[in-house]
PDB file of C-alpha atoms and ligand atoms in Angstrom:
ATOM      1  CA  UNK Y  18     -17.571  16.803  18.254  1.00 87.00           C
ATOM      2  CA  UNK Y  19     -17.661  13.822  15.945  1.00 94.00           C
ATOM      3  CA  UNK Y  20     -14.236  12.979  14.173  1.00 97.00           C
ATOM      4  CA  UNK Y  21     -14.885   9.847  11.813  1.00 98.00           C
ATOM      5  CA  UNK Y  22     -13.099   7.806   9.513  1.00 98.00           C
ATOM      6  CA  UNK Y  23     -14.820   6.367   6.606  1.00 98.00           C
ATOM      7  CA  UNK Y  24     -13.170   3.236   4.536  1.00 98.00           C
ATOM      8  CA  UNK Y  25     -13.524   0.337   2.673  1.00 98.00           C
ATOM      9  CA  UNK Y  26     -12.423  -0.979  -0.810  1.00 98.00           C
ATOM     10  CA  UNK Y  27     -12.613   1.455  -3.478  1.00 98.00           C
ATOM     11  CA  UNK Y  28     -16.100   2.030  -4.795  1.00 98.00           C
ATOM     12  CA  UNK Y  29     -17.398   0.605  -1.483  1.00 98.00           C
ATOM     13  CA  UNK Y  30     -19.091   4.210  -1.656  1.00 98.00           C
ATOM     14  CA  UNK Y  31     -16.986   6.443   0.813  1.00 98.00           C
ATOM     15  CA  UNK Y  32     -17.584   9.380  -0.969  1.00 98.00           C
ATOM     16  CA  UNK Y  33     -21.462   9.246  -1.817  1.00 98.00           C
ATOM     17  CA  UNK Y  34     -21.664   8.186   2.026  1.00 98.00           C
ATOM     18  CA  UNK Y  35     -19.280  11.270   2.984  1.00 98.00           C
ATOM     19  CA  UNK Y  36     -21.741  14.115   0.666  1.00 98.00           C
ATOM     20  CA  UNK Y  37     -24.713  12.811   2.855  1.00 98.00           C
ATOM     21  CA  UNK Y  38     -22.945  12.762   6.156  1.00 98.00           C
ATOM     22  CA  UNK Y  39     -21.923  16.462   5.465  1.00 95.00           C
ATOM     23  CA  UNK Y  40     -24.956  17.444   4.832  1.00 92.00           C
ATOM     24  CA  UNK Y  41     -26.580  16.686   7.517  1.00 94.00           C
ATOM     25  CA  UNK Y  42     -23.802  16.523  10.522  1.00 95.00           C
ATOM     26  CA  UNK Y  43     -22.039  19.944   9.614  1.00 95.00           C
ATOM     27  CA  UNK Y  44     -18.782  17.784   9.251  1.00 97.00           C
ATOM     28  CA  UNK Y  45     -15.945  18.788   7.114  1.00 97.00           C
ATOM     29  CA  UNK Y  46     -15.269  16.206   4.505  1.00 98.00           C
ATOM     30  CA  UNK Y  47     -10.871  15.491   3.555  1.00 98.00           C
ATOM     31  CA  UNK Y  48     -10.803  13.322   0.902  1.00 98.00           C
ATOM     32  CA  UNK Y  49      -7.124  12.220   0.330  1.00 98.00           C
ATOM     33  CA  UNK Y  50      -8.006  10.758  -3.386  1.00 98.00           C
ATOM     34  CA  UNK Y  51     -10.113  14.470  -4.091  1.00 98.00           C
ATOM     35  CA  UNK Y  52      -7.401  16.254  -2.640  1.00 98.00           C
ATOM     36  CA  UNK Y  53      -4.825  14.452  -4.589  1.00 98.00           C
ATOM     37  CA  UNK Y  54      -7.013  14.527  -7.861  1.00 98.00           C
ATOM     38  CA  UNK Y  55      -7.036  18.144  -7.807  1.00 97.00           C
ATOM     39  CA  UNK Y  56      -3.501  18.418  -7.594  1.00 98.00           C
ATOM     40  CA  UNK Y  57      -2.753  16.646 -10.728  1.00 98.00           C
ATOM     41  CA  UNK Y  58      -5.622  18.824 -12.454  1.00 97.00           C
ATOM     42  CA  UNK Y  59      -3.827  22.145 -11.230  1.00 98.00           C
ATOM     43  CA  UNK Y  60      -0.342  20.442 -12.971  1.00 98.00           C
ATOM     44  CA  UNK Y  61       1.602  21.431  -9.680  1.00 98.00           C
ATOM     45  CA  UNK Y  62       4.328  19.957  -8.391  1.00 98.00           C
ATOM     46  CA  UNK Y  63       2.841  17.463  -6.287  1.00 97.00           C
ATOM     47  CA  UNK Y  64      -0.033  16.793  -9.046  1.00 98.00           C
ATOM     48  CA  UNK Y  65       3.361  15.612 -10.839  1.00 98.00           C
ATOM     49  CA  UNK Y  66       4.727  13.290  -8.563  1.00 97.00           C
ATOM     50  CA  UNK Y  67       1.893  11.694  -8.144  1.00 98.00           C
ATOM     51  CA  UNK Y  68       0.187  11.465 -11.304  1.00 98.00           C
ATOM     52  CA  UNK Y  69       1.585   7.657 -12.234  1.00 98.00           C
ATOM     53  CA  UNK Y  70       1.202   6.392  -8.788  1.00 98.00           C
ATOM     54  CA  UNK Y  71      -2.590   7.307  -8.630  1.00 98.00           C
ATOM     55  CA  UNK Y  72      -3.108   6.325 -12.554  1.00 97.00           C
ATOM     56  CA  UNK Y  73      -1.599   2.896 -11.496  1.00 98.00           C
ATOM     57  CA  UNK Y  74      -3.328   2.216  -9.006  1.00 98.00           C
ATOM     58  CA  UNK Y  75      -0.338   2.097  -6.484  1.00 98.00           C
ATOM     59  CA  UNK Y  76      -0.497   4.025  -2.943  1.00 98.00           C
ATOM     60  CA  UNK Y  77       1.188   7.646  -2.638  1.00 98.00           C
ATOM     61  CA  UNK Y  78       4.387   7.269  -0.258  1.00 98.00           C
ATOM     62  CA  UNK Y  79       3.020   7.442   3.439  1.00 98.00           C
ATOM     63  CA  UNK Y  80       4.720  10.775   4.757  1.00 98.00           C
ATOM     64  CA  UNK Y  81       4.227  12.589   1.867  1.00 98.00           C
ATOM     65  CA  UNK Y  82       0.245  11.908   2.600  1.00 98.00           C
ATOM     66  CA  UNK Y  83       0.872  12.372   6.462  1.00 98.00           C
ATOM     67  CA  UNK Y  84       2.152  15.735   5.392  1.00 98.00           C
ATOM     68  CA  UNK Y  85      -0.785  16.589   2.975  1.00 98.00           C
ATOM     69  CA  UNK Y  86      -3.655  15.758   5.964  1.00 98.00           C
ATOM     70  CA  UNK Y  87      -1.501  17.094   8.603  1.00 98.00           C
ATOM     71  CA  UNK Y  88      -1.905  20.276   6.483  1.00 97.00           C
ATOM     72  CA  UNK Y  89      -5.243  19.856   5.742  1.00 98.00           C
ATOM     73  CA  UNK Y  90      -6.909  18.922   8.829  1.00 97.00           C
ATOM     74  CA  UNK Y  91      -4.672  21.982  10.423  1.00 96.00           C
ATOM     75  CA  UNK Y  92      -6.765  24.027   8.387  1.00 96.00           C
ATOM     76  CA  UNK Y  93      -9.855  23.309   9.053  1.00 96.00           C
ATOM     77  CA  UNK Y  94     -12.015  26.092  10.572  1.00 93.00           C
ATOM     78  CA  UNK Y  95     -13.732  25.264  14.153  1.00 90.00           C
ATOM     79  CA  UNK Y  96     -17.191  26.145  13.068  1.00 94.00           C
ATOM     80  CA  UNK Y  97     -17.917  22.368  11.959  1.00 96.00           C
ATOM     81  CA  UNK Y  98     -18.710  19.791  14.184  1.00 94.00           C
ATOM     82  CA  UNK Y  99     -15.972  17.379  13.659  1.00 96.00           C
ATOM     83  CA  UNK Y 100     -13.749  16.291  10.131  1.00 97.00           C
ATOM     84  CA  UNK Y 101     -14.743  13.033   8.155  1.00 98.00           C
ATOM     85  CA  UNK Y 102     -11.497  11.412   6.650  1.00 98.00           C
ATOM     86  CA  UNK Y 103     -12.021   9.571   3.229  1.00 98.00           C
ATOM     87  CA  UNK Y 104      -9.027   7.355   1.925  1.00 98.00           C
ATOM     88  CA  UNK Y 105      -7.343   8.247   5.008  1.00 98.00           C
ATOM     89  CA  UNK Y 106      -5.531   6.470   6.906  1.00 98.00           C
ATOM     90  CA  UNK Y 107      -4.640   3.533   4.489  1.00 98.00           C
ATOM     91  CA  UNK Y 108      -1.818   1.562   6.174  1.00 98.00           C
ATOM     92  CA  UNK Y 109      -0.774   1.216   9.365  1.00 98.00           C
ATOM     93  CA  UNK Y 110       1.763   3.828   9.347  1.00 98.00           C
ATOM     94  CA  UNK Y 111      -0.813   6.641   8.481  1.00 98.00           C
ATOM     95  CA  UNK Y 112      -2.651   5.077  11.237  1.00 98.00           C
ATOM     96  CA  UNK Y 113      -0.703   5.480  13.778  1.00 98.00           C
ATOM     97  CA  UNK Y 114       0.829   9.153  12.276  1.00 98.00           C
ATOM     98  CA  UNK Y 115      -2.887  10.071  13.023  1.00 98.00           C
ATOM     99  CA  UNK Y 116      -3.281   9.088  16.450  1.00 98.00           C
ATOM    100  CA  UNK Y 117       0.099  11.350  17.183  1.00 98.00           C
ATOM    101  CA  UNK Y 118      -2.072  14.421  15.080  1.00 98.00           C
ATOM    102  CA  UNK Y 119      -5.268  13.642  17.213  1.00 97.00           C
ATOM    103  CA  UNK Y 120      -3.217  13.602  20.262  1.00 97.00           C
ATOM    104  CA  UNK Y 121      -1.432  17.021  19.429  1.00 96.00           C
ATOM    105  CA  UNK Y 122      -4.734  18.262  18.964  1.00 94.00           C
ATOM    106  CA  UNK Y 123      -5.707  16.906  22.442  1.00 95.00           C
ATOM    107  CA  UNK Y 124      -8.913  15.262  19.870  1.00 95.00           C
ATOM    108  CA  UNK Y 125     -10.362  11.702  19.059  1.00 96.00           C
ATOM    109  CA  UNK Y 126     -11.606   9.829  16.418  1.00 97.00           C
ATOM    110  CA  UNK Y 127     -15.247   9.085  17.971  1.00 97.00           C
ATOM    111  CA  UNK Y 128     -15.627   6.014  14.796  1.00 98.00           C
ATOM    112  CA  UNK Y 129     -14.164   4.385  12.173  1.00 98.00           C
ATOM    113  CA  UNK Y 130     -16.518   3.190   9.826  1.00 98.00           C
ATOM    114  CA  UNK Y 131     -15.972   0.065   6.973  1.00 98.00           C
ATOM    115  CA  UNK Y 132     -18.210  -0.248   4.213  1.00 98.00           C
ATOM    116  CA  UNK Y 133     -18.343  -3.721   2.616  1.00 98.00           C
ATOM    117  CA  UNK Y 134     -18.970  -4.616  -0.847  1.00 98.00           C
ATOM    118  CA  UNK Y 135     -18.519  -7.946  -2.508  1.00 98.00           C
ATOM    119  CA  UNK Y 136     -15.615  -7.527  -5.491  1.00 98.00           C
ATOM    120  CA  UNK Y 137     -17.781  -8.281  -8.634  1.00 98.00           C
ATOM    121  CA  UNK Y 138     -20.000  -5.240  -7.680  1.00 98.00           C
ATOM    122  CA  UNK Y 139     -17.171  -2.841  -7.079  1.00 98.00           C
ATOM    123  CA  UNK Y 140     -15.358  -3.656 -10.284  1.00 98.00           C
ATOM    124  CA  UNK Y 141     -18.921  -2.957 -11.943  1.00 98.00           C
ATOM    125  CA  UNK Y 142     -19.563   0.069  -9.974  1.00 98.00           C
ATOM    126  CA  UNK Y 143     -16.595   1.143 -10.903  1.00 98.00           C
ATOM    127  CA  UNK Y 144     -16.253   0.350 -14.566  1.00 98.00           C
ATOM    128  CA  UNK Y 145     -19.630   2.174 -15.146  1.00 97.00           C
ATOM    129  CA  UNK Y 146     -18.332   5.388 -13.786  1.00 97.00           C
ATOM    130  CA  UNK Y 147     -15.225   4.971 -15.603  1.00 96.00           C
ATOM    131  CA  UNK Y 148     -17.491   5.092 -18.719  1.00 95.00           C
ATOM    132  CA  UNK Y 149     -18.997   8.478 -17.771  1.00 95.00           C
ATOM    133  CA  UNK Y 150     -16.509  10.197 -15.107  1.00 93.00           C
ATOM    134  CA  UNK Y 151     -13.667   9.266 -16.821  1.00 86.00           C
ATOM    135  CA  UNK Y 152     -11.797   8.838 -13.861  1.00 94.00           C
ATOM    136  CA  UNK Y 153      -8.127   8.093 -14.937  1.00 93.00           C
ATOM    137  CA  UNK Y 154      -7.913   4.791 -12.498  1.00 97.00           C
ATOM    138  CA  UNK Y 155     -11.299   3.596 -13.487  1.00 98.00           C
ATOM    139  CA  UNK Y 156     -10.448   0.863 -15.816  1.00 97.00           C
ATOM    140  CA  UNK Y 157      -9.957  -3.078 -15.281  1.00 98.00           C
ATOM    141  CA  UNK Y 158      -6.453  -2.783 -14.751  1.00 98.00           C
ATOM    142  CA  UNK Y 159      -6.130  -0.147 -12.767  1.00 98.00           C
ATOM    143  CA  UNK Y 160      -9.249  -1.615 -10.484  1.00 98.00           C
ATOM    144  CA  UNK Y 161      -7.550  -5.039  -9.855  1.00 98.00           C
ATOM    145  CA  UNK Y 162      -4.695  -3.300  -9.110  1.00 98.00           C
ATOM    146  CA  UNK Y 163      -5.984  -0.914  -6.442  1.00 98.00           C
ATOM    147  CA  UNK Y 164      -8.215  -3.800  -4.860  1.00 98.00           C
ATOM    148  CA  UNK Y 165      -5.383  -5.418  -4.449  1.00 98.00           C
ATOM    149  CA  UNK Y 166      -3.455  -3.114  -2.906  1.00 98.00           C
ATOM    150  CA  UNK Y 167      -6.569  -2.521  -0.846  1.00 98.00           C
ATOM    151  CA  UNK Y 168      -6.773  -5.878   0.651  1.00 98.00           C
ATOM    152  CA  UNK Y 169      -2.897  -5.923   0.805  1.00 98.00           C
ATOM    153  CA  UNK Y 170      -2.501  -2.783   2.966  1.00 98.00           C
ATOM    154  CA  UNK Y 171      -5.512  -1.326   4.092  1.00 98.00           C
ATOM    155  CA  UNK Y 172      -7.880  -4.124   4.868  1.00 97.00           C
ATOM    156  CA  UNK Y 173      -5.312  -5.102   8.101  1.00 97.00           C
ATOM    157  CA  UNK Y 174      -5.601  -1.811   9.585  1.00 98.00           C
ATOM    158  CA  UNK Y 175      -8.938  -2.343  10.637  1.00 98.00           C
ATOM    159  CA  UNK Y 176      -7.533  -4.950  13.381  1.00 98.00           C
ATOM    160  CA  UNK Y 177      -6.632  -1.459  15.270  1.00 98.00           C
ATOM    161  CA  UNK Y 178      -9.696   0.557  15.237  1.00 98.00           C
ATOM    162  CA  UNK Y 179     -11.335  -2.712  16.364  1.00 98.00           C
ATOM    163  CA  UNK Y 180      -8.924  -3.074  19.213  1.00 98.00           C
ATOM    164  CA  UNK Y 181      -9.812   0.621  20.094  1.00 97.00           C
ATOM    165  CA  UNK Y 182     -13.744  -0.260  19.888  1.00 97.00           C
ATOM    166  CA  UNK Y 183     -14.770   2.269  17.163  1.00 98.00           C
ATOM    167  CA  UNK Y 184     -14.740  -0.068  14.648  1.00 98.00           C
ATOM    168  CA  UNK Y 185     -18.264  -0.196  12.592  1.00 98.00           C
ATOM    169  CA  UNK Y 186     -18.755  -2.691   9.851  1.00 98.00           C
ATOM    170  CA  UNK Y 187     -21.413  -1.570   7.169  1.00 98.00           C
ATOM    171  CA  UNK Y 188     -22.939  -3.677   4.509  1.00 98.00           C
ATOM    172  CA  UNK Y 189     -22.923  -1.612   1.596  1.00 98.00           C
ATOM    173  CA  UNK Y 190     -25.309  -2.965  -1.011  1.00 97.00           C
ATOM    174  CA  UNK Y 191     -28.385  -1.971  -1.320  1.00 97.00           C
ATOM    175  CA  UNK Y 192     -29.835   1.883  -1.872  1.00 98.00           C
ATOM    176  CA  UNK Y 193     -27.717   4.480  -1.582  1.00 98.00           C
ATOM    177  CA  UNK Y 194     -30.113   5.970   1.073  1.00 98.00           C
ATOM    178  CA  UNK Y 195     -30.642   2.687   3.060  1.00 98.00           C
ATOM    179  CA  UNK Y 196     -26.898   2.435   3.415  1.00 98.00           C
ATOM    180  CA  UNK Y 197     -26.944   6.489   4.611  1.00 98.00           C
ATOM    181  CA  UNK Y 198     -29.550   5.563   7.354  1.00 98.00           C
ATOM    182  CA  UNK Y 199     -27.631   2.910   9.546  1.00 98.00           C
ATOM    183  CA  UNK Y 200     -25.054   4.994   9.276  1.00 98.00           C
ATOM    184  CA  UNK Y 201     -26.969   7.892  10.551  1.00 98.00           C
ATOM    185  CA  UNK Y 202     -27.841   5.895  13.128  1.00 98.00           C
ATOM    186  CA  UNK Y 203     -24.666   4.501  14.298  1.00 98.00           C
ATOM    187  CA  UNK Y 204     -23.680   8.743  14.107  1.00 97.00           C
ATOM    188  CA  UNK Y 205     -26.664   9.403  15.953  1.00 97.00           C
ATOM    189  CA  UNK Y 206     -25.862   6.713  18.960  1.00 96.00           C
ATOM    190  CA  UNK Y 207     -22.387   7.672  19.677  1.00 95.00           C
ATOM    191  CA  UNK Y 208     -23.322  11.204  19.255  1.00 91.00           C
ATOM    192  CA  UNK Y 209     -25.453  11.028  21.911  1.00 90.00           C
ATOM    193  CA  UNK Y 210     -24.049   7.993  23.970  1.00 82.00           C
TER     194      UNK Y 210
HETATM  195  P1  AP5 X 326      -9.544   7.445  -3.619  1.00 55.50           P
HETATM  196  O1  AP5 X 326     -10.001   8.642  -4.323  1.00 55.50           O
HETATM  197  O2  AP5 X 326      -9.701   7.389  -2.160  1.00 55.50           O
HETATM  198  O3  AP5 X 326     -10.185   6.221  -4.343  1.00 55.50           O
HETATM  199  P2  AP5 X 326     -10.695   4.766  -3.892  1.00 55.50           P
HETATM  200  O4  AP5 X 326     -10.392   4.352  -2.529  1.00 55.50           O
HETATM  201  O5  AP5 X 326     -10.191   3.890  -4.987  1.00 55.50           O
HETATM  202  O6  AP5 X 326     -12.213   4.874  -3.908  1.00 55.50           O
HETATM  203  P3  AP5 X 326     -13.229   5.599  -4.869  1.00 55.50           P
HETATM  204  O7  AP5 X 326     -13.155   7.066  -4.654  1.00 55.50           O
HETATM  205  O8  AP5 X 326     -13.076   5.093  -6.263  1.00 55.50           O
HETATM  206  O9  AP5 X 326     -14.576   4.973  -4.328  1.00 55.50           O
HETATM  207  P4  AP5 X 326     -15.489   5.391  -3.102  1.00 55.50           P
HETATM  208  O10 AP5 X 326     -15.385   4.368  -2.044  1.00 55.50           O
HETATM  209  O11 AP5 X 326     -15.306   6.826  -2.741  1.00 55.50           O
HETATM  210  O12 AP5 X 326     -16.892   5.178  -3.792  1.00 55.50           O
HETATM  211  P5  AP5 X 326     -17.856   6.250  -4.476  1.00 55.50           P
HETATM  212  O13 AP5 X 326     -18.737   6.858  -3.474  1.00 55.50           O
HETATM  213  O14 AP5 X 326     -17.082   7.125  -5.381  1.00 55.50           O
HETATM  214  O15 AP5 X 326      -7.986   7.232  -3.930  1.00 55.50           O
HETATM  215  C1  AP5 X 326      -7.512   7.278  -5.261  1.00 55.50           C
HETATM  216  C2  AP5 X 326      -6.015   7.051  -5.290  1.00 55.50           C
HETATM  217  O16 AP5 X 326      -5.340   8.113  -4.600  1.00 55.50           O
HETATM  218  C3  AP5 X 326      -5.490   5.777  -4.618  1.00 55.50           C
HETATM  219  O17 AP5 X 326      -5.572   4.671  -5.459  1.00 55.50           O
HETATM  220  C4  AP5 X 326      -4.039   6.185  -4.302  1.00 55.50           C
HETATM  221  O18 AP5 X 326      -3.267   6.143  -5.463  1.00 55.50           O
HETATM  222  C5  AP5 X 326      -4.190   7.635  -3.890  1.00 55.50           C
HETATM  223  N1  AP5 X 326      -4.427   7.814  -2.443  1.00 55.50           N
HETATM  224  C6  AP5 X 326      -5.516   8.407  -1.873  1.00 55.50           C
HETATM  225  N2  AP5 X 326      -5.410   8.423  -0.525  1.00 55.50           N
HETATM  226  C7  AP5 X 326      -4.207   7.827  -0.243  1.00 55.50           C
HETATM  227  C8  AP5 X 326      -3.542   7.519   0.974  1.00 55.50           C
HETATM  228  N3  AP5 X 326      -4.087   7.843   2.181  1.00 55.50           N
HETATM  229  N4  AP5 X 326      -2.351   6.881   0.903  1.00 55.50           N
HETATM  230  C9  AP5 X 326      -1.787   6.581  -0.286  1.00 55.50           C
HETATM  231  N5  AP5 X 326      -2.365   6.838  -1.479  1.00 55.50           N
HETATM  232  C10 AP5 X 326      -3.576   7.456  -1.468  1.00 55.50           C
HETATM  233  O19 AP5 X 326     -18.758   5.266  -5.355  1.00 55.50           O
HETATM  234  C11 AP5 X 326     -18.218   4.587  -6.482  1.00 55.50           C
HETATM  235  C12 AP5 X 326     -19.283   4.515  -7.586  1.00 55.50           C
HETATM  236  O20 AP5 X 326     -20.350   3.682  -7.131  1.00 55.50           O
HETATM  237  C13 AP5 X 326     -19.914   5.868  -7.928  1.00 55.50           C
HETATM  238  O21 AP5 X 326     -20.162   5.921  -9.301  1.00 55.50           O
HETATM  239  C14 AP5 X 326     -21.222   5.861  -7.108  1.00 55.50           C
HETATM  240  O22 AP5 X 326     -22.224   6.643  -7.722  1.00 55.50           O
HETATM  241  C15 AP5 X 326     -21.580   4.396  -7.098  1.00 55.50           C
HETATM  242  N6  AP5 X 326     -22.302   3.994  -5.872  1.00 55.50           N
HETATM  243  C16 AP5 X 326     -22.086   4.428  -4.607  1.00 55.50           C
HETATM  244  N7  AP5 X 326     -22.922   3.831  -3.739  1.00 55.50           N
HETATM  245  C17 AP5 X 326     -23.676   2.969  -4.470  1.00 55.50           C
HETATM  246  C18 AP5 X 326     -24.712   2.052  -4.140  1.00 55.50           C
HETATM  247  N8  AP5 X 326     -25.135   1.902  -2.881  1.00 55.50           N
HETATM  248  N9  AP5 X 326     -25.261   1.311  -5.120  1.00 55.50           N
HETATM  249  C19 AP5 X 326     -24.818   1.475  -6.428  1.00 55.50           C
HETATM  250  N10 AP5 X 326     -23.849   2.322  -6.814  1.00 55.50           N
HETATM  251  C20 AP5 X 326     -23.269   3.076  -5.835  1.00 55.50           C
HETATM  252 MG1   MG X 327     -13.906   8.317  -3.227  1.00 55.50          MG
END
């Protein structure tokens, strides 16, 4: 059973890492920005609360996303081999709201992985999709504003997975498959360690 967290700033590449990971580890991917995405498609109530705060750039209150993983990782069928959790945690209160989940579950987070890319290629990774996605939060603003929220609240929490030795720090440029393979590997080693 593998149970990883995947970070880093956004367009670091969590979720192009997390579609190869699944593929090939049988894990099931929660992505907190997907998840919270689809919501605002759908027009439900939720997709409404949250609709400025994502299109800002500004972080969803903490328990309301403690609730919405709680949920979703409750669900979660036991025929995969462990979950992968993308934008999640993000500050240090999610953090430690998911040790008390893990614990419940009498489970542990095996690693905690953080990819790192410099700023000028994030802000161009992420202006180019912006041009054909059309994600709402892909423009200049919106990118400064989430990097620095990034750095503000999510870069520090990494002082605690490295304190609980899980911590993994992944350069992220280069290929998209180079960057997949030392991550396989570090999979592979604790997998089997
Ligand atoms: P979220 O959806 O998590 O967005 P993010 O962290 O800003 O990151 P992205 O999804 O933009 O980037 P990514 O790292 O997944 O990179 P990707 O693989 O797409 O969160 C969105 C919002 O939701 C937040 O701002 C917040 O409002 C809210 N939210 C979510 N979770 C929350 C939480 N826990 N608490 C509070 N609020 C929360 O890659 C990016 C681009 O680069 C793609 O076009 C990709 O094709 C390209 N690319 C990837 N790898 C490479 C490579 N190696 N070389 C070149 N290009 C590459
Ligand atoms: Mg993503």
């Amino acid at each position: 059973m593998i149970n990883l967290i995947i970070s880093g700033a956004p367009g670091s590449g969590k979720g192009t890492q997390s579609d190869l990971i699944v593929a090939n580890f049988r894990l099931k991917h929660l992505s907190t920005g997907d998840m919270l995405r689809a919501e605002i498609a759908a027009g439900t109530p939720l997709g409404k609360q949250v609709e400025k705060l994502v299109s800002s750039g500004a972080y969803v209150p903490d328990q309301l996303m403690i609730d919405i993983i709680s949920n979703a990782i409750s669900q979660v069928d036991n025929s995969y081999n462990g979950l992968i959790l993308d934008g999640f945690p993000r500050t240090a209160e999610q953090a430690q709201a998911l040790e008390e989940i893990f614990e419940k579950m009498g489970k542990k987070i095996s690693i905690f992985l953080d990819i790192h890319v410099e700023e000028q290629e994030l802000i161009d990774r992420l202006l180019k999709r912006g041009q054909t996605q059309g994600r709402k939060d892909d423009n200049l603003e919106t990118i400064r504003e989430r990097l620095k929220v990034y750095n503000a609240k999510t870069q520090p929490i990494t002082d605690f997975y490295k304190k609980k030795q899980i911590y993994h720090r992944i350069e992220g440029i280069g290929t998209i498959d180079e960057i997949y393979s030392k991550i396989e590997d570090i999979i592979n080693s604790v997998a089997n360690g």
